[in-house]
């Protein structure tokens, strides 16, 4: 890519549509414009950071209750005679 | 029908079958305990944690199931928390704990299994306590069925596996299910609890995210699953991290009944009680 670009520039300059001097001036102007824009933006951000209050802390979001997706268990229907009982042990 | 009752793996067992073999069950469970116990010196699991390698087909099989369950539950069930549990005070049989001073421990355990050989890499200890009893219940059930039992119920301290009949089983408080062919297990943060010297309450179900006893809105979980081992592991995982597990139950053909901190009971889709 870089090589191809250089060839294009050289070809363009040699064709007489843009002199080396004009090309350098245009590149310098573009660089200056870019640096100016960046500097301005940086200054604005700095000033804004100094003047503006710090952003409020993000509100804490309570963890969703995993049981919310469940339904209340139905009330026990009636006494059932059981042979064993499953219990935590 | 013949029945037997005995004590093993720190809890009470009760077995019923209409086939042969019931008289041998206590011996089978004792043999399993000598492999899988974290508290019997010289058990295969103790040797694994001390020597970092052991050749024991039973330990390898249960460890495979435990690691699969860890993956299934997004880490809510984790057999690699043995050192954490011990540091919290659960370093001996529960009846002997009383008051314990928790310690901090850093655990970074990897488990490798090659046929019957299990090897541990890094620091920490393997603990099969969240699944060993359920696995033992399944093992006993399957042996009794292979021996010719058609109506079989195995109760290992509340972890159960039944077949051949709808067995009415009590769960929660004043509730009952009909256990036909499958397993049921209950885990609770209200049980196997102890205190620190300063009075802080500890219990045996660890949140793998914090390394502390689980503290969330779930106190008790009852799980019905195709096997007792799956029910056992999932019940533990539900108490440890319900947020990671609840959404996965339906796809597994598993249903659950859950008690929250306010004593209210909740059920998942598919939960059915005896009418």
CSV table of C-alpha atoms in Angstrom, one decimal, chain A residues 1-11:
chain,number,residue,atom,x,y,z
A,1,UNK,CA,0.0,0.0,0.0
A,2,UNK,CA,2.7,2.5,1.0
A,3,UNK,CA,4.7,1.7,-2.1
A,4,UNK,CA,1.7,2.1,-4.3
A,5,UNK,CA,0.8,5.4,-2.7
A,6,UNK,CA,4.4,6.8,-3.3
A,7,UNK,CA,4.2,5.7,-6.9
A,8,UNK,CA,0.9,7.5,-7.3
A,9,UNK,CA,2.3,10.7,-5.8
A,10,UNK,CA,5.4,10.6,-7.9
A,11,UNK,CA,3.4,10.0,-11.0
